[in-house]
Coordinates of C-alpha atoms in Angstrom, one line a residue:
Chain C
M1 CA 22.1 62.9 -30.4
K2 CA 25.4 64.5 -29.7
L3 CA 27.3 62.9 -26.8
S4 CA 30.1 64.6 -25.1
K5 CA 33.6 63.8 -26.4
D6 CA 34.5 62.1 -23.2
S7 CA 31.6 59.7 -23.1
G8 CA 33.6 56.8 -24.3
H9 CA 34.7 55.6 -20.8
L10 CA 31.0 55.4 -19.8
F11 CA 30.4 52.9 -22.6
R12 CA 33.5 50.9 -21.7
F13 CA 32.2 50.8 -18.1
L14 CA 28.8 49.7 -19.4
G15 CA 30.5 47.0 -21.4
L16 CA 32.3 45.8 -18.3
F17 CA 29.1 45.7 -16.4
V18 CA 27.3 43.6 -19.1
I19 CA 30.2 41.1 -19.3
A20 CA 30.2 40.8 -15.5
F21 CA 26.4 40.2 -15.6
L22 CA 26.9 37.5 -18.3
I23 CA 29.6 35.8 -16.2
F24 CA 27.2 35.9 -13.3
L25 CA 24.5 34.2 -15.4
V26 CA 26.8 31.6 -16.6
V27 CA 28.1 30.8 -13.1
R28 CA 24.6 30.9 -11.7
H29 CA 23.5 28.4 -14.4
F30 CA 26.1 25.9 -13.2
V31 CA 25.9 26.5 -9.5
V32 CA 22.2 26.8 -8.8
P33 CA 20.4 23.4 -8.9
K34 CA 17.9 23.0 -11.7
S35 CA 14.9 22.8 -9.5
F36 CA 15.8 25.7 -7.2
G37 CA 12.8 28.0 -7.1
E38 CA 10.4 25.5 -8.5
Y39 CA 8.0 26.0 -5.5
G40 CA 9.9 28.6 -3.5
H41 CA 13.3 29.6 -2.3
Y42 CA 14.6 26.1 -2.1
R43 CA 15.5 23.1 -4.2
G44 CA 12.2 21.6 -5.4
A45 CA 13.7 18.2 -6.1
A46 CA 14.5 17.8 -2.4
I47 CA 10.8 17.1 -1.8
D48 CA 10.7 14.1 -4.1
E49 CA 14.1 12.9 -2.7
I50 CA 12.6 12.9 0.8
A51 CA 9.3 11.3 -0.5
A52 CA 11.4 8.5 -2.0
L53 CA 12.9 7.4 1.3
P54 CA 12.3 3.7 2.2
V55 CA 9.3 2.8 4.4
K56 CA 10.0 0.5 7.4
F57 CA 6.5 0.1 8.9
A58 CA 4.3 -1.5 6.3
G59 CA 1.1 -0.2 7.7
H60 CA -1.9 -2.3 9.0
Q61 CA -3.6 -2.3 5.6
T62 CA -0.6 -4.2 4.2
C63 CA -0.7 -6.7 7.1
E64 CA -4.4 -7.3 6.8
A65 CA -4.1 -8.2 3.1
C66 CA -2.6 -11.6 4.2
H67 CA -3.5 -11.9 7.8
S68 CA -7.2 -11.2 7.5
D69 CA -8.1 -13.9 10.0
I70 CA -6.1 -12.2 12.8
A71 CA -7.3 -8.8 11.7
D72 CA -10.9 -10.0 12.1
T73 CA -10.2 -11.3 15.6
K74 CA -8.4 -8.1 16.6
N75 CA -10.9 -5.7 15.1
G76 CA -13.7 -7.5 17.0
G77 CA -12.0 -7.0 20.3
K78 CA -10.7 -4.4 22.7
H79 CA -7.5 -4.0 20.8
A80 CA -9.2 -3.0 17.6
H81 CA -7.5 0.4 17.5
V82 CA -4.0 -1.1 18.1
N83 CA -2.3 -1.5 14.8
C84 CA -0.3 -4.7 14.1
E85 CA 3.2 -3.1 14.1
A86 CA 2.6 -1.3 17.4
C87 CA 3.3 -4.7 19.0
H88 CA 5.1 -6.7 16.2
G89 CA 7.5 -4.0 15.2
A90 CA 8.5 -2.6 11.8
L91 CA 7.8 -5.3 9.2
A92 CA 7.9 -3.7 5.8
D93 CA 10.7 -6.2 4.9
H94 CA 8.5 -9.1 5.9
A95 CA 5.7 -7.7 3.8
S96 CA 7.9 -7.4 0.7
D97 CA 9.5 -10.8 1.3
P98 CA 7.3 -13.0 3.6
A99 CA 9.2 -16.2 3.0
S100 CA 12.7 -15.2 4.1
V101 CA 12.0 -12.4 6.7
I102 CA 10.2 -14.1 9.6
P103 CA 9.0 -11.8 12.4
M104 CA 9.9 -12.5 16.0
L105 CA 7.0 -13.3 18.3
P106 CA 6.9 -10.5 20.9
D107 CA 7.4 -11.4 24.6
T108 CA 4.1 -10.5 26.2
T109 CA 5.7 -10.2 29.6
V110 CA 7.5 -7.1 28.4
L111 CA 5.2 -5.9 25.7
C112 CA 1.8 -5.7 27.5
A113 CA 3.5 -4.2 30.6
R114 CA 4.6 -1.1 28.5
C115 CA 1.0 0.0 28.3
H116 CA -0.8 -1.8 31.0
T117 CA 1.5 -1.3 34.1
A118 CA -0.5 0.6 36.7
S119 CA 0.5 4.2 37.3
A120 CA -1.4 7.1 38.8
A121 CA 0.0 9.2 35.9
K122 CA -2.0 7.3 33.3
P123 CA -5.6 8.3 32.4
A124 CA -7.9 6.8 35.0
G125 CA -10.1 5.0 32.4
F126 CA -7.2 3.1 30.8
P127 CA -7.1 -0.6 31.8
Q128 CA -4.0 -1.0 34.0
V129 CA -2.8 -3.6 36.5
K130 CA 0.0 -4.1 39.0
I131 CA 1.9 -6.7 37.0
D132 CA 3.5 -8.6 39.9
E133 CA 0.2 -9.0 41.8
H134 CA -1.8 -9.6 38.7
S135 CA 0.2 -12.4 37.0
G136 CA 3.0 -13.3 39.4
G137 CA 5.5 -13.2 36.5
L138 CA 3.6 -15.4 34.1
P139 CA 3.5 -14.2 30.5
C140 CA 0.2 -12.4 29.8
K141 CA -0.7 -14.7 27.0
T142 CA -1.0 -17.6 29.4
C143 CA -4.5 -16.2 30.0
H144 CA -5.1 -13.5 27.5
N145 CA -5.1 -13.6 23.7
P146 CA -3.3 -10.4 22.9
H147 CA -5.4 -9.9 19.8
T148 CA -8.6 -9.9 21.8
P149 CA -7.5 -9.5 25.4
V150 CA -10.8 -9.8 27.3
I151 CA -10.8 -13.4 28.7
G152 CA -13.5 -15.4 27.0
S153 CA -13.7 -13.0 24.0
D154 CA -11.5 -15.3 21.8
K155 CA -14.4 -17.0 20.1
A156 CA -12.4 -18.1 17.1
S157 CA -10.2 -20.5 19.0
G158 CA -12.9 -21.2 21.6
A159 CA -10.3 -21.3 24.3
V160 CA -10.8 -19.7 27.6
L161 CA -7.2 -20.0 28.5
G162 CA -7.3 -19.5 32.2
A163 CA -9.3 -18.4 35.2
K164 CA -9.4 -14.8 36.0
T165 CA -6.6 -13.9 38.3
A166 CA -6.8 -11.6 41.2
G167 CA -5.2 -8.2 41.5
G168 CA -6.5 -6.4 38.4
T169 CA -7.8 -2.9 39.0
K170 CA -9.9 -3.0 35.9
Chain O
M1 CA 20.6 39.2 -40.0
N2 CA 23.1 41.8 -39.3
L3 CA 23.8 42.4 -35.6
S4 CA 26.1 45.0 -34.4
R5 CA 28.3 44.1 -31.4
R6 CA 26.4 46.4 -29.2
H7 CA 23.0 44.9 -30.1
F8 CA 24.5 41.4 -29.6
L9 CA 25.7 42.3 -26.1
V10 CA 22.3 43.8 -25.2
L11 CA 20.4 40.7 -26.5
L12 CA 22.7 38.1 -24.8
P13 CA 21.4 38.5 -21.2
A14 CA 17.8 38.3 -22.5
A15 CA 18.6 35.1 -24.3
A16 CA 20.4 33.7 -21.3
I17 CA 17.3 34.3 -19.1
G18 CA 15.1 32.7 -21.7
Y19 CA 17.3 29.7 -21.8
E20 CA 17.1 29.3 -18.0
Y21 CA 13.3 29.3 -18.1
A22 CA 13.4 26.7 -20.9
L23 CA 15.6 24.5 -18.8
A24 CA 13.4 24.7 -15.7
G25 CA 10.5 23.1 -17.7
T26 CA 7.4 21.7 -16.1
P27 CA 7.6 20.3 -12.6
A28 CA 7.7 16.5 -12.3
T29 CA 4.8 15.2 -10.1
A30 CA 4.6 11.9 -8.3
P31 CA 1.9 9.6 -9.5
N32 CA -1.4 9.8 -7.7
Y33 CA -0.2 12.4 -5.3
N34 CA -0.9 16.0 -5.9
K35 CA 0.9 18.3 -3.5
S36 CA -1.6 21.1 -3.8
D37 CA -4.5 18.8 -2.7
H38 CA -3.2 18.4 0.9
W39 CA -2.4 20.5 3.9
W40 CA -1.1 18.2 6.6
G41 CA -1.2 18.6 10.3
M42 CA -1.4 16.4 13.5
L43 CA -4.1 16.0 16.1
I44 CA -2.8 15.1 19.6
D45 CA -5.4 13.9 22.0
I46 CA -3.8 14.4 25.5
P47 CA -6.4 12.5 27.5
K48 CA -5.7 9.4 25.4
C49 CA -1.9 9.4 25.8
I50 CA -0.7 6.7 28.3
G51 CA 3.0 7.6 27.9
C52 CA 4.0 4.2 26.5
G53 CA 6.7 5.6 24.2
N54 CA 5.6 3.6 21.2
C55 CA 5.6 6.7 19.0
V56 CA 9.2 7.6 20.0
R57 CA 10.5 4.1 19.3
A58 CA 8.5 3.9 16.0
C59 CA 9.9 7.3 14.9
Q60 CA 13.5 6.3 15.7
T61 CA 13.1 3.1 13.8
E62 CA 11.3 4.6 10.8
N63 CA 13.6 7.5 10.4
N64 CA 17.0 6.3 11.7
V65 CA 17.0 9.0 14.3
P66 CA 20.4 8.9 16.1
E67 CA 20.6 7.7 19.7
G68 CA 19.9 10.5 22.2
F69 CA 18.1 12.7 19.6
F70 CA 14.3 12.9 19.1
R71 CA 12.0 13.9 16.3
T72 CA 9.2 13.2 18.6
W73 CA 9.2 12.7 22.4
V74 CA 6.8 12.5 25.2
E75 CA 6.8 14.7 28.3
R76 CA 5.1 13.9 31.6
Y77 CA 3.6 16.9 33.4
H78 CA 3.1 16.8 37.1
V79 CA 1.0 19.7 38.4
D80 CA 0.1 20.1 42.1
D81 CA -2.5 22.4 43.4
W82 CA -0.1 25.1 44.4
H83 CA 2.2 25.4 41.4
L84 CA -0.1 25.5 38.4
E85 CA 2.3 27.8 36.5
R86 CA 5.4 25.7 37.5
P87 CA 4.7 22.2 36.5
E88 CA 7.3 19.5 37.0
V89 CA 8.1 18.1 33.5
I90 CA 10.1 14.9 32.9
S91 CA 11.0 13.1 29.7
P92 CA 13.5 10.3 30.5
D93 CA 15.2 9.4 27.2
G94 CA 12.3 11.1 25.4
G95 CA 9.8 8.8 27.1
K96 CA 11.1 6.1 24.8
E97 CA 10.9 3.4 27.4
G98 CA 7.9 4.8 29.2
F99 CA 7.8 6.6 32.5
P100 CA 8.5 5.7 36.2
V101 CA 5.4 4.3 37.9
V102 CA 3.5 6.8 40.1
E103 CA 1.8 5.3 43.1
A104 CA -1.6 6.6 44.1
D105 CA -1.3 10.3 44.1
A106 CA -3.8 13.2 44.4
D107 CA -1.8 15.5 42.0
K108 CA -2.5 15.9 38.4
Y109 CA -0.4 14.0 35.9
F110 CA -0.7 13.8 32.1
F111 CA 1.5 13.1 29.1
V112 CA 2.2 15.5 26.3
P113 CA 3.7 14.1 23.0
K114 CA 5.8 16.7 21.3
M115 CA 7.0 16.9 17.7
C116 CA 7.5 19.4 14.9
N117 CA 4.3 21.6 14.7
H118 CA 4.8 22.0 10.9
C119 CA 4.0 25.7 11.3
S120 CA 2.5 27.4 8.3
D121 CA 4.4 30.6 9.2
S122 CA 7.4 28.8 10.6
P123 CA 10.3 30.8 12.2
C124 CA 12.8 28.0 11.3
T125 CA 12.3 28.3 7.5
Q126 CA 12.5 32.1 7.7
V127 CA 15.9 32.2 9.2
C128 CA 17.7 29.7 6.9
P129 CA 20.3 31.7 5.0
V130 CA 20.6 29.2 2.1
G131 CA 17.1 28.0 1.4
A132 CA 17.8 24.5 2.9
T133 CA 14.6 24.3 4.9
F134 CA 11.2 25.2 3.6
I135 CA 7.5 24.4 3.9
T136 CA 6.3 22.2 1.0
P137 CA 3.1 23.0 -1.0
D138 CA 1.3 20.4 1.2
G139 CA 2.3 22.0 4.5
V140 CA 5.2 20.0 5.7
V141 CA 8.4 21.6 7.0
L142 CA 11.4 19.7 5.5
V143 CA 15.2 20.0 5.4
D144 CA 17.2 19.6 2.2
Q145 CA 20.2 17.9 3.8
T146 CA 22.3 18.2 0.7
Y147 CA 21.9 22.0 0.8
C148 CA 22.1 22.6 4.6
L149 CA 25.3 24.1 6.0
G150 CA 24.7 23.1 9.5
C151 CA 24.7 26.7 10.9
A152 CA 21.9 25.8 13.4
Y153 CA 20.1 29.1 13.0
C154 CA 16.9 27.1 12.6
V155 CA 17.7 25.0 15.7
Q156 CA 17.7 28.3 17.6
A157 CA 14.7 29.7 15.9
C158 CA 12.3 26.8 16.5
P159 CA 10.3 27.9 19.6
Y160 CA 9.3 24.2 20.2
G161 CA 12.8 22.7 20.3
C162 CA 12.0 20.3 17.5
R163 CA 15.3 20.5 15.6
Y164 CA 18.8 19.2 16.2
I165 CA 22.0 19.0 14.4
H166 CA 22.6 15.4 13.2
P167 CA 25.7 14.2 15.0
E168 CA 27.1 12.4 12.0
K169 CA 25.7 14.3 9.0
K170 CA 26.4 17.7 10.8
V171 CA 23.2 19.1 9.2
A172 CA 19.8 20.1 10.6
D173 CA 17.4 17.2 11.2
K174 CA 13.8 17.1 12.2
C175 CA 10.4 15.5 11.9
T176 CA 9.4 15.1 8.2
L177 CA 5.8 14.2 9.2
C178 CA 6.9 10.9 7.6
Y179 CA 6.7 12.6 4.2
H180 CA 7.9 9.4 2.5
R181 CA 4.9 7.6 4.0
I182 CA 2.1 10.2 3.7
T183 CA 2.8 10.7 0.0
K184 CA 2.4 6.9 -0.5
G185 CA -1.0 6.9 1.2
L186 CA 0.3 5.6 4.6
T187 CA 0.0 7.4 7.9
T188 CA 3.1 8.5 9.9
A189 CA 5.1 6.0 11.9
C190 CA 4.0 7.6 15.2
V191 CA 0.3 7.5 14.3
E192 CA 0.5 4.0 12.9
N193 CA 2.0 2.8 16.2
C194 CA 0.0 4.7 18.8
P195 CA -2.0 2.1 20.6
T196 CA -4.6 4.5 21.9
G197 CA -5.2 6.7 19.0
A198 CA -3.8 9.7 20.8
R199 CA -2.2 10.9 17.6
Q200 CA -4.1 11.4 14.3
L201 CA -2.6 12.6 11.0
V202 CA -5.0 15.3 9.6
D203 CA -5.4 16.8 6.2
L204 CA -6.9 20.2 6.5
K205 CA -7.6 20.4 2.8
D206 CA -9.6 17.2 2.8
P207 CA -13.3 18.2 3.4
K208 CA -14.0 14.6 4.5
D209 CA -11.3 14.6 7.2
P210 CA -13.0 14.3 10.7
I211 CA -10.6 17.0 11.9
H212 CA -13.0 19.7 10.8
E213 CA -15.8 18.4 13.0
F214 CA -13.3 17.7 15.8
L215 CA -12.0 21.3 15.8
K216 CA -15.5 22.6 16.0
T217 CA -16.6 20.5 18.9
H218 CA -13.5 20.2 21.1
N219 CA -11.3 22.5 23.1
V220 CA -8.3 22.4 20.8
Q221 CA -5.2 24.5 21.3
V222 CA -1.8 24.9 19.7
L223 CA 1.5 25.3 21.5
K224 CA 2.7 28.9 22.1
P225 CA -0.1 30.6 20.1
Q226 CA 1.4 34.0 21.1
M227 CA 4.3 33.3 18.7
A228 CA 1.9 33.3 15.7
T229 CA 3.7 30.4 14.1
G230 CA 0.6 29.0 12.5
A231 CA 1.3 25.7 14.3
K232 CA -0.5 22.7 12.8
A233 CA 0.0 20.3 15.8
F234 CA -3.4 20.5 17.4
Y235 CA -3.7 19.5 21.1
N236 CA -7.0 18.4 22.5
G237 CA -7.7 18.8 26.2
M238 CA -4.4 20.5 26.8
D239 CA -3.8 21.8 30.4
G240 CA -2.9 25.5 30.8
S241 CA 0.4 24.5 32.4
V242 CA 1.8 23.0 29.2
R243 CA 4.7 25.0 27.7

């Protein structure tokens, strides 16, 4: 194949192009993270990094492994669907080191009121009371066992803690 | 083997590409968790929500969400008979400490927990110029914060207002659907702490998940279906006034 006598500059240009492409590949090799494109147009290793973040709420399964007695009481009562840490707070630290991390006992005056304060905005079927009229400022656990809140339902301890007070709407 | 310079130069790029592939290797998978076996979503049962704010507090604790920003929040809708299309919506501090008490009132009130919808055709992942946000093979929209530039395109693109720029890290931040929990077999912090079961984590790829029966038998909607985002936050019993 006879090329024109001036074709040399084309090959020099081609050479330049190839060198630039190689430089691009070398730079790309060092700049683009290894896992980029593993699953899509992103760094695949980011998924595992996010998955490796520490857990703060241990989950009720973890609590129930040790506190099965309380779990049995709770799961037999009206609060069966309320998980432990919804009231007791994040306790993964306690689960991994029960001896040195001692959870605080929640203040039932504040805690119960968060859900059970009467408001017309709440679903009508949800048990709610006007706190002041209902208890007159006494902590809820004076009469109710928070693990099984219906008075008289705490069969395990056998204690009917107090007489039913007036003012409850439910 | 006798290579001319020209042949060498031609072969070099091919060799470089081959080397790249060899380096990529096989993907490392977490033990007992297969990304392709799941397709996560969330079921939010509005008639069950009492607006206690437990989910908001739990999310902020679990994920170190900065003060004043929310990965999930609760809105209270107030709809009277004359303004069905213009509800009054409040969310004081994201509903974190509950809502003001409403005395007996004939109007309609209800609570709507909001969070990332983990859309399967998400506008936020499509606008990212650097590939820092993406949907995982198991259907969770995440942000690679080491890669994010903080340009906030995604914050603007999200039709649900679920993203923010982290005030200290200066990068996009959002709900991860507690990816660090669900990959360990736990449920999300908001679901774990919802006292009424108004939130349920659902796995659409799990044939035994009760979500399939639930979707068949209930009036379930997603937010802004006209945006065709493929939202996976399913709302049961949602009023037409919800935006």
